[in-house]
Short mmCIF file of C-alpha atoms and ligand atoms in Angstrom, two decimals:
data_model
loop_
_atom_site.label_atom_id
_atom_site.label_comp_id
_atom_site.label_asym_id
_atom_site.label_seq_id
_atom_site.Cartn_x
_atom_site.Cartn_y
_atom_site.Cartn_z
CA MET V 1 102.48 153.20 147.08
CA THR V 2 102.39 149.47 147.74
CA ILE V 3 100.24 146.66 146.38
CA THR V 4 98.81 143.62 148.21
CA CYS V 5 100.48 140.29 147.40
CA SER V 6 99.36 136.82 148.59
CA VAL V 7 102.44 135.02 149.83
CA ILE V 8 102.81 131.36 150.82
CA ARG V 9 104.28 131.25 154.34
CA GLY V 10 104.23 127.49 154.91
CA VAL V 11 103.31 124.15 153.37
CA GLY V 12 102.45 120.75 154.84
CA GLY V 13 101.34 117.32 153.73
CA TYR V 14 99.87 114.21 155.28
CA LEU V 15 99.61 110.67 153.92
CA PRO V 16 97.84 107.82 155.78
CA SER V 17 100.30 105.18 157.01
CA LYS V 18 98.78 102.22 155.15
CA VAL V 19 100.38 101.66 151.74
CA MET V 20 98.69 99.53 149.07
CA THR V 21 100.93 98.22 146.28
CA ASN V 22 99.94 97.24 142.74
CA ALA V 23 100.63 93.62 143.74
CA GLU V 24 97.75 93.79 146.25
CA LEU V 25 95.41 95.03 143.52
CA GLU V 26 96.39 92.04 141.35
CA SER V 27 94.53 89.85 143.84
CA MET V 28 91.40 92.03 143.68
CA VAL V 29 90.85 92.72 139.94
CA ASP V 30 92.16 91.47 136.60
CA THR V 31 95.20 93.76 136.41
CA SER V 32 98.98 93.64 136.69
CA ASP V 33 101.74 95.74 138.18
CA GLU V 34 103.23 95.94 134.68
CA TRP V 35 99.99 97.37 133.14
CA ILE V 36 99.49 99.93 135.93
CA VAL V 37 103.12 101.14 135.85
CA GLN V 38 103.27 101.30 132.05
CA ARG V 39 99.91 103.09 131.56
CA THR V 40 99.95 105.37 134.62
CA GLY V 41 103.35 105.39 136.36
CA ILE V 42 101.63 104.42 139.64
CA ARG V 43 103.43 101.86 141.87
CA GLN V 44 101.58 102.34 145.17
CA ARG V 45 99.01 104.51 146.95
CA HIS V 46 98.18 105.41 150.58
CA VAL V 47 94.80 104.36 152.00
CA ALA V 48 93.08 105.98 154.99
CA ALA V 49 92.54 103.67 157.97
CA LYS V 50 89.06 102.67 159.10
CA GLY V 51 87.64 105.65 160.97
CA GLU V 52 90.26 108.05 159.55
CA THR V 53 88.29 110.80 157.80
CA THR V 54 89.04 113.53 155.28
CA SER V 55 88.97 116.15 158.07
CA ASP V 56 91.58 114.13 160.01
CA LEU V 57 93.89 114.16 156.97
CA ALA V 58 93.17 117.84 156.31
CA THR V 59 93.84 118.82 159.94
CA ALA V 60 97.16 116.95 160.00
CA ALA V 61 98.32 118.70 156.81
CA ALA V 62 97.09 122.08 158.11
CA GLN V 63 99.01 121.65 161.38
CA LYS V 64 102.21 120.91 159.45
CA ALA V 65 101.72 123.95 157.21
CA LEU V 66 101.12 126.17 160.27
CA ALA V 67 104.26 124.79 161.96
CA HIS V 68 106.29 125.39 158.78
CA ALA V 69 105.00 128.98 158.72
CA GLY V 70 105.80 129.46 162.44
CA MET V 71 102.15 130.31 163.05
CA THR V 72 99.16 128.96 164.97
CA ALA V 73 95.46 128.80 164.13
CA LYS V 74 95.10 132.11 166.01
CA ASP V 75 96.87 133.80 163.09
CA VAL V 76 94.40 132.43 160.51
CA ASP V 77 91.10 134.12 159.59
CA LEU V 78 90.03 131.99 156.60
CA ILE V 79 90.02 128.23 155.97
CA ILE V 80 89.14 126.82 152.57
CA VAL V 81 89.19 123.04 152.14
CA ALA V 82 89.05 121.68 148.61
CA THR V 83 87.45 118.24 148.75
CA THR V 84 85.05 115.89 147.01
CA THR V 85 84.92 113.37 149.83
CA PRO V 86 83.58 115.16 152.94
CA ASP V 87 83.19 113.40 156.30
CA TYR V 88 79.48 114.32 156.26
CA THR V 89 77.12 115.82 153.71
CA PHE V 90 77.31 118.80 156.04
CA PRO V 91 78.91 120.55 157.88
CA SER V 92 81.84 121.32 155.62
CA VAL V 93 85.20 119.62 156.18
CA ALA V 94 86.55 123.16 156.70
CA SER V 95 84.23 123.64 159.71
CA LEU V 96 85.51 120.37 161.20
CA VAL V 97 89.14 121.39 160.58
CA GLN V 98 88.42 124.76 162.23
CA GLU V 99 87.07 122.96 165.30
CA LYS V 100 89.96 120.43 165.37
CA LEU V 101 92.44 123.33 165.25
CA GLY V 102 90.61 124.96 168.19
CA MET V 103 89.89 128.03 166.06
CA HIS V 104 86.65 129.86 166.80
CA HIS V 105 87.01 133.04 164.79
CA GLY V 106 87.13 133.83 161.07
CA CYS V 107 85.30 131.73 158.48
CA ALA V 108 85.66 128.28 156.96
CA PHE V 109 84.08 126.66 153.92
CA ASP V 110 84.63 123.87 151.38
CA GLN V 111 85.19 124.24 147.68
CA GLN V 112 84.48 121.43 145.23
CA ALA V 113 86.26 121.24 141.89
CA VAL V 114 87.35 117.59 142.26
CA CYS V 115 91.02 117.13 141.25
CA SER V 116 91.34 120.85 140.41
CA GLY V 117 90.03 121.78 143.86
CA PHE V 118 93.29 122.98 145.39
CA VAL V 119 94.11 125.28 142.47
CA PHE V 120 90.54 126.68 142.61
CA ALA V 121 90.76 127.16 146.41
CA LEU V 122 94.16 128.87 146.14
CA ALA V 123 92.77 131.34 143.58
CA THR V 124 89.72 131.95 145.81
CA ALA V 125 91.87 132.61 148.88
CA ASP V 126 94.13 134.88 146.79
CA SER V 127 91.06 136.97 145.85
CA TYR V 128 89.92 137.18 149.49
CA LEU V 129 93.37 138.38 150.55
CA LYS V 130 93.84 140.86 147.72
CA SER V 131 90.35 142.33 148.31
CA GLY V 132 91.03 142.72 152.04
CA MET V 133 88.29 140.26 153.11
CA ALA V 134 90.87 138.10 154.91
CA ARG V 135 94.49 138.39 155.96
CA THR V 136 95.80 134.87 156.49
CA ALA V 137 94.27 131.78 154.88
CA LEU V 138 94.74 128.08 155.35
CA VAL V 139 94.16 126.48 151.95
CA VAL V 140 93.82 122.70 152.11
CA GLY V 141 93.33 119.99 149.49
CA ALA V 142 92.14 116.76 151.14
CA ASP V 143 90.47 113.65 149.78
CA THR V 144 89.74 110.04 150.68
CA MET V 145 89.04 108.92 147.12
CA THR V 146 89.46 105.25 148.07
CA ARG V 147 86.09 105.54 149.89
CA ILE V 148 84.26 106.12 146.59
CA LEU V 149 86.11 103.51 144.55
CA ASP V 150 84.40 100.43 143.17
CA TRP V 151 87.08 97.88 144.07
CA LYS V 152 85.73 95.57 141.36
CA ASP V 153 86.24 98.17 138.57
CA ARG V 154 89.79 97.86 137.25
CA ASN V 155 89.31 101.01 135.13
CA THR V 156 89.29 103.18 138.25
CA CYS V 157 90.35 101.33 141.41
CA VAL V 158 94.04 101.22 140.44
CA LEU V 159 94.26 104.99 139.94
CA PHE V 160 93.45 106.73 143.24
CA GLY V 161 94.85 107.19 146.74
CA ASP V 162 94.19 109.24 149.90
CA GLY V 163 96.04 112.26 151.30
CA ALA V 164 96.01 115.94 152.18
CA GLY V 165 98.18 118.97 151.54
CA ALA V 166 97.93 122.54 152.83
CA VAL V 167 99.48 125.98 152.52
CA VAL V 168 99.31 129.10 154.67
CA LEU V 169 98.68 132.09 152.42
CA GLN V 170 99.14 135.58 153.84
CA ALA V 171 98.54 139.11 152.55
CA GLN V 172 101.71 141.21 152.38
CA GLN V 173 102.34 144.74 151.13
CA CYS V 174 104.84 144.76 148.24
CA ALA V 175 106.62 147.49 146.33
CA PRO V 176 105.21 147.48 142.77
CA ASP V 177 108.60 147.98 141.13
CA GLU V 178 110.27 144.89 142.68
CA PRO V 179 109.84 141.25 141.57
CA ARG V 180 106.51 140.37 143.20
CA PRO V 181 106.39 137.40 145.61
CA GLY V 182 103.46 134.99 145.99
CA ILE V 183 100.66 134.28 143.55
CA LEU V 184 101.37 136.14 140.31
CA SER V 185 98.46 134.85 138.21
CA SER V 186 95.69 132.21 138.25
CA ARG V 187 93.53 130.83 135.46
CA LEU V 188 90.45 128.71 136.23
CA ARG V 189 88.24 126.95 133.69
CA SER V 190 85.35 124.49 133.61
CA ASP V 191 83.08 122.96 131.01
CA GLY V 192 80.07 120.99 132.26
CA ARG V 193 79.47 119.35 128.88
CA HIS V 194 82.07 116.75 129.87
CA TRP V 195 80.63 115.78 133.27
CA LYS V 196 79.70 112.20 132.35
CA LYS V 197 83.27 111.38 131.31
CA LEU V 198 84.34 111.44 134.97
CA TYR V 199 81.74 111.41 137.73
CA VAL V 200 80.37 109.62 140.79
CA ASP V 201 77.19 107.63 140.10
CA GLY V 202 75.43 108.62 143.31
CA GLY V 203 74.66 111.59 145.50
CA VAL V 204 72.36 113.23 148.01
CA SER V 205 69.68 114.55 145.64
CA SER V 206 69.92 111.91 142.89
CA THR V 207 70.24 108.40 144.32
CA GLY V 208 70.50 109.06 148.05
CA THR V 209 73.70 106.97 148.04
CA ILE V 210 77.40 107.84 148.08
CA GLY V 211 78.10 106.21 144.69
CA HIS V 212 81.32 105.18 142.97
CA ILE V 213 83.74 106.87 140.57
CA ARG V 214 83.00 106.17 136.90
CA MET V 215 85.40 107.26 134.20
CA GLN V 216 85.84 107.09 130.45
CA GLY V 217 89.61 107.12 130.92
CA ARG V 218 90.54 107.43 127.27
CA GLU V 219 88.17 110.42 126.84
CA VAL V 220 89.60 112.19 129.90
CA PHE V 221 93.13 111.49 128.68
CA LYS V 222 92.28 112.88 125.22
CA HIS V 223 91.25 116.29 126.62
CA ALA V 224 93.70 116.55 129.52
CA VAL V 225 96.93 117.71 127.85
CA ALA V 226 95.28 120.39 125.68
CA MET V 227 93.23 121.82 128.55
CA ILE V 228 96.20 121.88 130.92
CA THR V 229 98.54 123.55 128.45
CA ASP V 230 95.94 126.23 127.63
CA VAL V 231 95.63 127.44 131.24
CA ILE V 232 99.39 127.21 131.83
CA ASN V 233 100.12 129.36 128.78
CA ASP V 234 97.39 131.85 129.81
CA ALA V 235 98.73 132.09 133.37
CA LEU V 236 102.26 132.66 132.03
CA ALA V 237 101.05 135.35 129.61
CA ASP V 238 99.08 137.12 132.38
CA ALA V 239 102.32 137.50 134.36
CA GLY V 240 104.45 138.41 131.32
CA LYS V 241 106.45 135.18 131.68
CA SER V 242 107.32 132.27 129.40
CA ALA V 243 107.89 128.55 130.04
CA ALA V 244 111.65 129.18 129.93
CA ASP V 245 111.32 131.36 133.06
CA LEU V 246 109.88 128.49 135.16
CA ASP V 247 112.07 126.86 137.81
CA TRP V 248 109.52 124.17 138.77
CA PHE V 249 106.38 122.60 137.36
CA ILE V 250 103.99 120.97 139.86
CA PRO V 251 101.29 119.21 137.85
CA HIS V 252 98.26 117.32 139.09
CA GLN V 253 99.39 113.74 139.68
CA ALA V 254 96.89 111.57 137.79
CA ASN V 255 98.96 109.85 135.14
CA ARG V 256 102.68 110.03 134.32
CA ARG V 257 101.91 110.07 130.60
CA ILE V 258 99.66 113.15 130.99
CA ILE V 259 102.34 114.88 133.11
CA ASP V 260 105.06 114.16 130.54
CA GLY V 261 102.78 115.19 127.63
CA ALA V 262 101.87 118.52 129.25
CA GLY V 263 105.50 119.25 130.18
CA ARG V 264 106.62 118.56 126.58
CA LYS V 265 103.83 120.63 125.02
CA VAL V 266 104.45 123.65 127.26
CA GLY V 267 108.22 123.28 126.84
CA ILE V 268 109.30 122.53 130.42
CA ALA V 269 112.48 120.48 130.90
CA PRO V 270 111.77 117.06 132.52
CA GLU V 271 114.16 117.78 135.42
CA LYS V 272 111.95 120.72 136.46
CA VAL V 273 108.85 118.54 136.82
CA VAL V 274 107.89 117.34 140.31
CA VAL V 275 106.46 113.80 140.20
CA THR V 276 104.80 111.94 143.08
CA VAL V 277 102.22 109.90 141.15
CA ASP V 278 104.43 106.79 141.41
CA ARG V 279 104.06 106.77 145.23
CA HIS V 280 100.80 108.67 145.87
CA ALA V 281 98.64 107.79 142.82
CA ASN V 282 95.85 110.33 142.18
CA THR V 283 94.94 111.94 145.51
CA SER V 284 92.52 114.39 143.81
CA ALA V 285 92.56 117.82 145.52
CA ALA V 286 95.57 116.78 147.64
CA SER V 287 97.89 115.93 144.75
CA VAL V 288 99.29 119.40 143.96
CA PRO V 289 99.93 120.57 147.57
CA LEU V 290 101.43 117.15 148.45
CA ALA V 291 103.86 117.43 145.52
CA LEU V 292 104.62 121.06 146.47
CA ASP V 293 105.29 120.00 150.07
CA GLU V 294 107.69 117.27 148.95
CA ALA V 295 109.69 119.55 146.66
CA VAL V 296 109.92 122.31 149.28
CA ARG V 297 110.98 119.95 152.08
CA ASP V 298 113.64 118.17 150.04
CA GLY V 299 115.15 121.55 149.15
CA ARG V 300 114.35 121.61 145.44
CA ILE V 301 112.10 124.70 145.61
CA LYS V 302 113.91 127.73 147.04
CA ALA V 303 112.95 131.33 147.82
CA GLY V 304 112.63 133.32 144.59
CA ASP V 305 111.84 130.29 142.40
CA LEU V 306 109.06 130.60 139.84
CA VAL V 307 106.64 127.67 140.26
CA MET V 308 103.71 126.65 138.03
CA LEU V 309 100.89 124.65 139.65
CA GLU V 310 98.30 122.94 137.45
CA ALA V 311 95.34 120.56 137.81
CA MET V 312 92.51 119.02 135.82
CA GLY V 313 89.55 116.95 136.96
CA GLY V 314 85.86 116.05 136.94
CA GLY V 315 83.39 118.58 135.64
CA PHE V 316 85.59 119.07 133.66
CA THR V 317 87.46 121.64 135.73
CA TRP V 318 91.00 122.79 135.11
CA GLY V 319 93.29 125.57 136.26
CA ALA V 320 96.82 126.85 136.75
CA SER V 321 98.54 129.14 139.21
CA LEU V 322 101.92 130.85 138.82
CA ILE V 323 103.77 131.51 142.10
CA ARG V 324 107.04 133.10 143.11
CA TRP V 325 108.12 131.03 146.11
CA SER V 326 108.92 133.06 149.20
CA ALA V 327 108.88 130.71 152.22
CA ASP V 328 112.24 129.24 153.30
O1 UT7 G 1 92.36 113.77 137.62
C1 UT7 G 1 91.85 113.52 136.38
C2 UT7 G 1 91.31 112.17 136.47
N1 UT7 G 1 91.76 111.16 135.68
C3 UT7 G 1 92.70 111.12 134.73
O2 UT7 G 1 93.37 112.04 134.40
C4 UT7 G 1 92.84 109.81 134.07
C5 UT7 G 1 92.89 109.95 132.57
N2 UT7 G 1 93.00 108.67 131.89
C6 UT7 G 1 94.03 107.82 132.08
O3 UT7 G 1 94.89 108.04 132.88
C7 UT7 G 1 94.08 106.60 131.19
O4 UT7 G 1 93.10 106.70 130.18
C8 UT7 G 1 93.91 105.26 131.94
C9 UT7 G 1 95.13 104.99 132.78
C10 UT7 G 1 92.67 105.32 132.80
C11 UT7 G 1 93.77 104.12 130.93
O5 UT7 G 1 94.90 104.09 130.07
P1 UT7 G 1 94.67 103.97 128.48
O6 UT7 G 1 96.00 103.84 127.88
O7 UT7 G 1 93.82 105.15 128.09
O8 UT7 G 1 93.91 102.62 128.37
P2 UT7 G 1 92.48 102.34 127.76
O9 UT7 G 1 91.41 102.96 128.58
O10 UT7 G 1 92.54 102.70 126.34
O11 UT7 G 1 92.40 100.78 127.93
C12 UT7 G 1 93.28 99.91 127.29
C13 UT7 G 1 92.96 98.49 127.71
C14 UT7 G 1 91.46 98.17 127.67
O12 UT7 G 1 91.33 96.87 127.18
P3 UT7 G 1 90.83 96.61 125.65
O13 UT7 G 1 89.48 97.26 125.59
O14 UT7 G 1 91.86 97.28 124.80
O15 UT7 G 1 90.82 95.12 125.57
C15 UT7 G 1 91.06 98.20 129.11
O16 UT7 G 1 89.99 97.34 129.41
O17 UT7 G 1 93.37 98.28 129.05
C16 UT7 G 1 92.31 97.69 129.80
N3 UT7 G 1 92.40 98.10 131.19
C17 UT7 G 1 93.17 97.46 132.08
N4 UT7 G 1 93.97 96.38 131.96
C18 UT7 G 1 94.65 95.99 133.08
C19 UT7 G 1 91.81 99.16 131.80
N5 UT7 G 1 92.16 99.19 133.09
C20 UT7 G 1 93.01 98.16 133.29
C21 UT7 G 1 93.73 97.67 134.41
N6 UT7 G 1 94.52 96.60 134.25
N7 UT7 G 1 93.65 98.27 135.62
#
């Protein structure tokens, strides 16, 4: 007897070419490179060019993930794009990615859990694969958060950047008595009581405008480490693992201090933590797959490694996913 596993076959990332440094922000709001680096760890962020949309970023990342997997869009029967910043109110970014990939079969839809979006989408795709509803999924996290920034609000405009990351997830039959590859466990949480601590002050059915990000940073910070560590510990327990078993920790890249705090609290050695926040800032749903892509491509993550993904964002939403890496 075999069981169905969801295995990552390939990963890809895309960052817009324009880089904005902290020094540039100094000329826009009352801030300093020193404050931003000390409080967040961020030194620069990528910003999408005029006319470059979330679906463009998502498609570029998806193409790289497919190439890494040695596959084409023909092999895919499910696309889930995690995003908060769609090209249009509808159709979904996933439908646009499907069209840009020249794929006219299967199904495609968006999932919105803000910065936790990729972890939520990965768990959703995992369920589709394990239930037999799909066989090969493209799971993308893509956001152009700079489009919803108030560039006069120093509390938020220094924190975000644009980007996209993607994985190809495929169902595979595994022997139950061997170390299982792929997604071993996922934990997703949300609590709508906190929505006003991090939200966008506009929308289709409220103001009829796009709106801007508003955040009570200190309040978000206060909850972040505890929420993150809870889902990490639950995901580890579900798989019968402990923090000591982890080879790599890929946290959401919002703030270096939150990353360090969560790593310390869970008990993960600093050298096992993948950090991109210094160069990418907070790319929302793209942050985890972009960090995963970097650590796979530079050779840190190898086949057989145990990898913990984690994210937390608006809603609040938060989640973790434990993976045994299998792609080379
Ligand atoms: O994906 C999840 C989304 N977001 C997060 O995870 C972010 C969570 N929060 C954070 O990362 C941090 O709370 C921030 C980086 C946003 C702020 O750091 P903090 O250490 O919590 O600072 P604070 O909010 O307590 O503000 C300290 C001071 C304030 O001045 P006063 O009131 O003490 O005079 C702020 O007005 O820093 C001021 N400040 C700034 N100063 C220079 C806030 N933003 C800036 C800025 N430059 N950009």
